[in-house]
């Protein structure tokens, strides 16, 4: 199965942010945030060119397509920005710093460029950026849980719960893997 997101890793951040367009909980990696931002700016620029060429002419102030593109990206932009702040261990409310001319933008830009906090923080598990997309669950060898012969069963279930909370596992996958871990743990 070959999709455009698998062929173009730079699109993964944009597509991931668009899939989580209204998710204000959790964390977003630097790669996801910047890929989304750069792609959105390019799309707005293309929409402005289309507006100037076909809709309104170069001297007009009517930007129909650009306005629609910006409108379609308002909520995803806010969501990915909040999740990016969460990754640097800052509350999403800090987006209101944009109200302060220049200073607020500079502070938010610095935070957006910083590496996320390593390990879990108060907003969730660490985001591990990947340039290579993960294979889909259900592919051979994906989602298999090693028998917890030497691992603590409770720790394994907690790890699975974190994967479920981050959206990496569905509720059904979590239940199936949890049952497998419990069965393997009882037999060990």
GROMACS .gro file of C-alpha atoms in nm:
model
  188
    1UNK     CA    1   0.000   0.000   0.000
    2UNK     CA    2   0.162   0.322  -0.113
    3UNK     CA    3   0.013   0.656  -0.023
    4UNK     CA    4   0.143   1.005  -0.084
    5UNK     CA    5   0.218   1.049   0.287
    6UNK     CA    6   0.445   0.744   0.274
    7UNK     CA    7   0.624   0.876  -0.034
    8UNK     CA    8   0.666   1.229   0.104
    9UNK     CA    9   0.766   1.233   0.472
   10UNK     CA   10   0.741   1.614   0.474
   11UNK     CA   11   0.365   1.578   0.432
   12UNK     CA   12   0.330   1.358   0.741
   13UNK     CA   13   0.332   1.653   0.981
   14UNK     CA   14   0.071   1.842   0.782
   15UNK     CA   15  -0.154   1.540   0.743
   16UNK     CA   16  -0.113   1.444   1.108
   17UNK     CA   17  -0.210   1.795   1.218
   18UNK     CA   18  -0.510   1.798   0.985
   19UNK     CA   19  -0.627   1.459   1.118
   20UNK     CA   20  -0.607   1.601   1.471
   21UNK     CA   21  -0.765   1.930   1.362
   22UNK     CA   22  -0.968   1.978   1.681
   23UNK     CA   23  -0.747   1.796   1.932
   24UNK     CA   24  -0.611   2.039   2.186
   25UNK     CA   25  -0.482   1.769   2.423
   26UNK     CA   26  -0.151   1.593   2.386
   27UNK     CA   27   0.171   1.701   2.224
   28UNK     CA   28   0.298   1.788   1.875
   29UNK     CA   29   0.661   1.749   1.772
   30UNK     CA   30   0.863   2.029   1.618
   31UNK     CA   31   0.855   1.842   1.287
   32UNK     CA   32   0.475   1.814   1.287
   33UNK     CA   33   0.429   2.181   1.380
   34UNK     CA   34   0.675   2.319   1.126
   35UNK     CA   35   0.571   2.086   0.844
   36UNK     CA   36   0.211   2.195   0.899
   37UNK     CA   37   0.306   2.564   0.917
   38UNK     CA   38   0.528   2.565   0.609
   39UNK     CA   39   0.279   2.366   0.402
   40UNK     CA   40  -0.005   2.597   0.509
   41UNK     CA   41   0.195   2.908   0.413
   42UNK     CA   42   0.271   2.757   0.071
   43UNK     CA   43  -0.097   2.672   0.016
   44UNK     CA   44  -0.204   3.027   0.116
   45UNK     CA   45   0.056   3.171  -0.123
   46UNK     CA   46  -0.072   2.952  -0.408
   47UNK     CA   47  -0.429   3.059  -0.326
   48UNK     CA   48  -0.321   3.425  -0.338
   49UNK     CA   49  -0.164   3.366  -0.681
   50UNK     CA   50  -0.483   3.197  -0.803
   51UNK     CA   51  -0.688   3.488  -0.667
   52UNK     CA   52  -0.467   3.744  -0.838
   53UNK     CA   53  -0.460   3.558  -1.168
   54UNK     CA   54  -0.817   3.441  -1.207
   55UNK     CA   55  -1.054   3.595  -0.956
   56UNK     CA   56  -0.969   3.952  -0.878
   57UNK     CA   57  -0.666   4.071  -1.069
   58UNK     CA   58  -0.339   4.194  -0.924
   59UNK     CA   59  -0.474   4.530  -0.798
   60UNK     CA   60  -0.786   4.402  -0.624
   61UNK     CA   61  -0.809   4.334  -0.250
   62UNK     CA   62  -1.054   4.046  -0.293
   63UNK     CA   63  -0.893   3.718  -0.195
   64UNK     CA   64  -1.165   3.456  -0.215
   65UNK     CA   65  -0.951   3.140  -0.237
   66UNK     CA   66  -0.690   3.260   0.011
   67UNK     CA   67  -0.966   3.350   0.256
   68UNK     CA   68  -1.121   3.005   0.224
   69UNK     CA   69  -0.782   2.836   0.274
   70UNK     CA   70  -0.710   3.043   0.584
   71UNK     CA   71  -1.059   2.975   0.718
   72UNK     CA   72  -1.014   2.601   0.665
   73UNK     CA   73  -0.687   2.611   0.861
   74UNK     CA   74  -0.786   2.827   1.160
   75UNK     CA   75  -0.889   2.544   1.392
   76UNK     CA   76  -0.608   2.303   1.289
   77UNK     CA   77  -0.354   2.587   1.331
   78UNK     CA   78  -0.474   2.663   1.682
   79UNK     CA   79  -0.480   2.294   1.776
   80UNK     CA   80  -0.129   2.215   1.650
   81UNK     CA   81   0.007   2.534   1.813
   82UNK     CA   82  -0.145   2.438   2.149
   83UNK     CA   83  -0.008   2.084   2.120
   84UNK     CA   84   0.335   2.228   2.029
   85UNK     CA   85   0.324   2.444   2.344
   86UNK     CA   86   0.232   2.133   2.541
   87UNK     CA   87   0.538   1.954   2.400
   88UNK     CA   88   0.759   2.230   2.546
   89UNK     CA   89   0.569   2.199   2.877
   90UNK     CA   90   0.375   2.525   2.840
   91UNK     CA   91   0.002   2.571   2.873
   92UNK     CA   92  -0.193   2.632   2.552
   93UNK     CA   93  -0.321   2.958   2.696
   94UNK     CA   94   0.020   3.107   2.620
   95UNK     CA   95  -0.107   3.147   2.262
   96UNK     CA   96  -0.271   3.461   2.397
   97UNK     CA   97   0.079   3.613   2.400
   98UNK     CA   98   0.004   3.692   2.036
   99UNK     CA   99  -0.200   3.984   2.171
  100UNK     CA  100   0.126   4.155   2.271
  101UNK     CA  101   0.272   4.303   1.951
  102UNK     CA  102   0.607   4.158   1.845
  103UNK     CA  103   0.716   4.040   2.194
  104UNK     CA  104   0.446   3.772   2.212
  105UNK     CA  105   0.527   3.647   1.863
  106UNK     CA  106   0.900   3.628   1.940
  107UNK     CA  107   0.842   3.433   2.264
  108UNK     CA  108   0.607   3.186   2.090
  109UNK     CA  109   0.851   3.148   1.800
  110UNK     CA  110   1.134   3.064   2.042
  111UNK     CA  111   0.918   2.804   2.218
  112UNK     CA  112   0.810   2.655   1.884
  113UNK     CA  113   1.177   2.611   1.788
  114UNK     CA  114   1.277   2.447   2.117
  115UNK     CA  115   1.300   2.072   2.154
  116UNK     CA  116   1.012   1.914   2.342
  117UNK     CA  117   1.057   1.797   2.697
  118UNK     CA  118   1.208   1.448   2.699
  119UNK     CA  119   0.986   1.177   2.837
  120UNK     CA  120   0.634   1.233   2.958
  121UNK     CA  121   0.525   1.569   3.093
  122UNK     CA  122   0.195   1.694   3.234
  123UNK     CA  123   0.045   1.695   2.883
  124UNK     CA  124   0.123   1.337   2.786
  125UNK     CA  125   0.388   1.102   2.657
  126UNK     CA  126   0.683   1.230   2.458
  127UNK     CA  127   0.635   1.268   2.085
  128UNK     CA  128   0.889   1.073   1.886
  129UNK     CA  129   0.919   1.236   1.545
  130UNK     CA  130   0.966   0.994   1.262
  131UNK     CA  131   1.062   1.065   0.904
  132UNK     CA  132   0.957   0.715   0.807
  133UNK     CA  133   0.587   0.649   0.861
  134UNK     CA  134   0.502   0.360   1.089
  135UNK     CA  135   0.353   0.058   0.916
  136UNK     CA  136  -0.021   0.024   0.963
  137UNK     CA  137  -0.147  -0.187   1.250
  138UNK     CA  138  -0.238  -0.528   1.122
  139UNK     CA  139   0.067  -0.551   0.896
  140UNK     CA  140   0.280  -0.861   0.961
  141UNK     CA  141   0.471  -0.819   1.286
  142UNK     CA  142   0.303  -0.491   1.376
  143UNK     CA  143   0.119  -0.467   1.704
  144UNK     CA  144   0.256  -0.796   1.832
  145UNK     CA  145   0.327  -0.793   2.202
  146UNK     CA  146   0.628  -0.989   2.319
  147UNK     CA  147   0.546  -1.226   2.600
  148UNK     CA  148   0.622  -1.056   2.929
  149UNK     CA  149   0.838  -1.342   3.061
  150UNK     CA  150   1.071  -1.106   3.241
  151UNK     CA  151   0.866  -0.790   3.227
  152UNK     CA  152   0.614  -0.677   3.476
  153UNK     CA  153   0.263  -0.735   3.340
  154UNK     CA  154   0.135  -0.414   3.500
  155UNK     CA  155   0.409  -0.209   3.332
  156UNK     CA  156   0.319  -0.362   2.996
  157UNK     CA  157  -0.050  -0.279   3.041
  158UNK     CA  158   0.042   0.079   3.139
  159UNK     CA  159   0.253   0.107   2.822
  160UNK     CA  160  -0.042  -0.014   2.615
  161UNK     CA  161  -0.270   0.235   2.793
  162UNK     CA  162  -0.031   0.517   2.697
  163UNK     CA  163  -0.038   0.402   2.336
  164UNK     CA  164  -0.419   0.400   2.348
  165UNK     CA  165  -0.427   0.748   2.506
  166UNK     CA  166  -0.193   0.886   2.239
  167UNK     CA  167  -0.413   0.743   1.963
  168UNK     CA  168  -0.162   0.483   1.847
  169UNK     CA  169  -0.401   0.202   1.944
  170UNK     CA  170  -0.776   0.183   1.909
  171UNK     CA  171  -0.988   0.066   2.200
  172UNK     CA  172  -1.033  -0.275   2.035
  173UNK     CA  173  -0.659  -0.317   1.971
  174UNK     CA  174  -0.586  -0.217   2.331
  175UNK     CA  175  -0.836  -0.471   2.466
  176UNK     CA  176  -0.694  -0.750   2.249
  177UNK     CA  177  -0.333  -0.675   2.342
  178UNK     CA  178  -0.420  -0.638   2.709
  179UNK     CA  179  -0.590  -0.979   2.704
  180UNK     CA  180  -0.282  -1.129   2.534
  181UNK     CA  181  -0.047  -0.973   2.793
  182UNK     CA  182  -0.263  -1.101   3.079
  183UNK     CA  183  -0.282  -1.449   2.928
  184UNK     CA  184   0.095  -1.460   2.869
  185UNK     CA  185   0.159  -1.323   3.218
  186UNK     CA  186  -0.058  -1.592   3.378
  187UNK     CA  187   0.124  -1.864   3.187
  188UNK     CA  188   0.476  -1.734   3.268
   0.00000   0.00000   0.00000
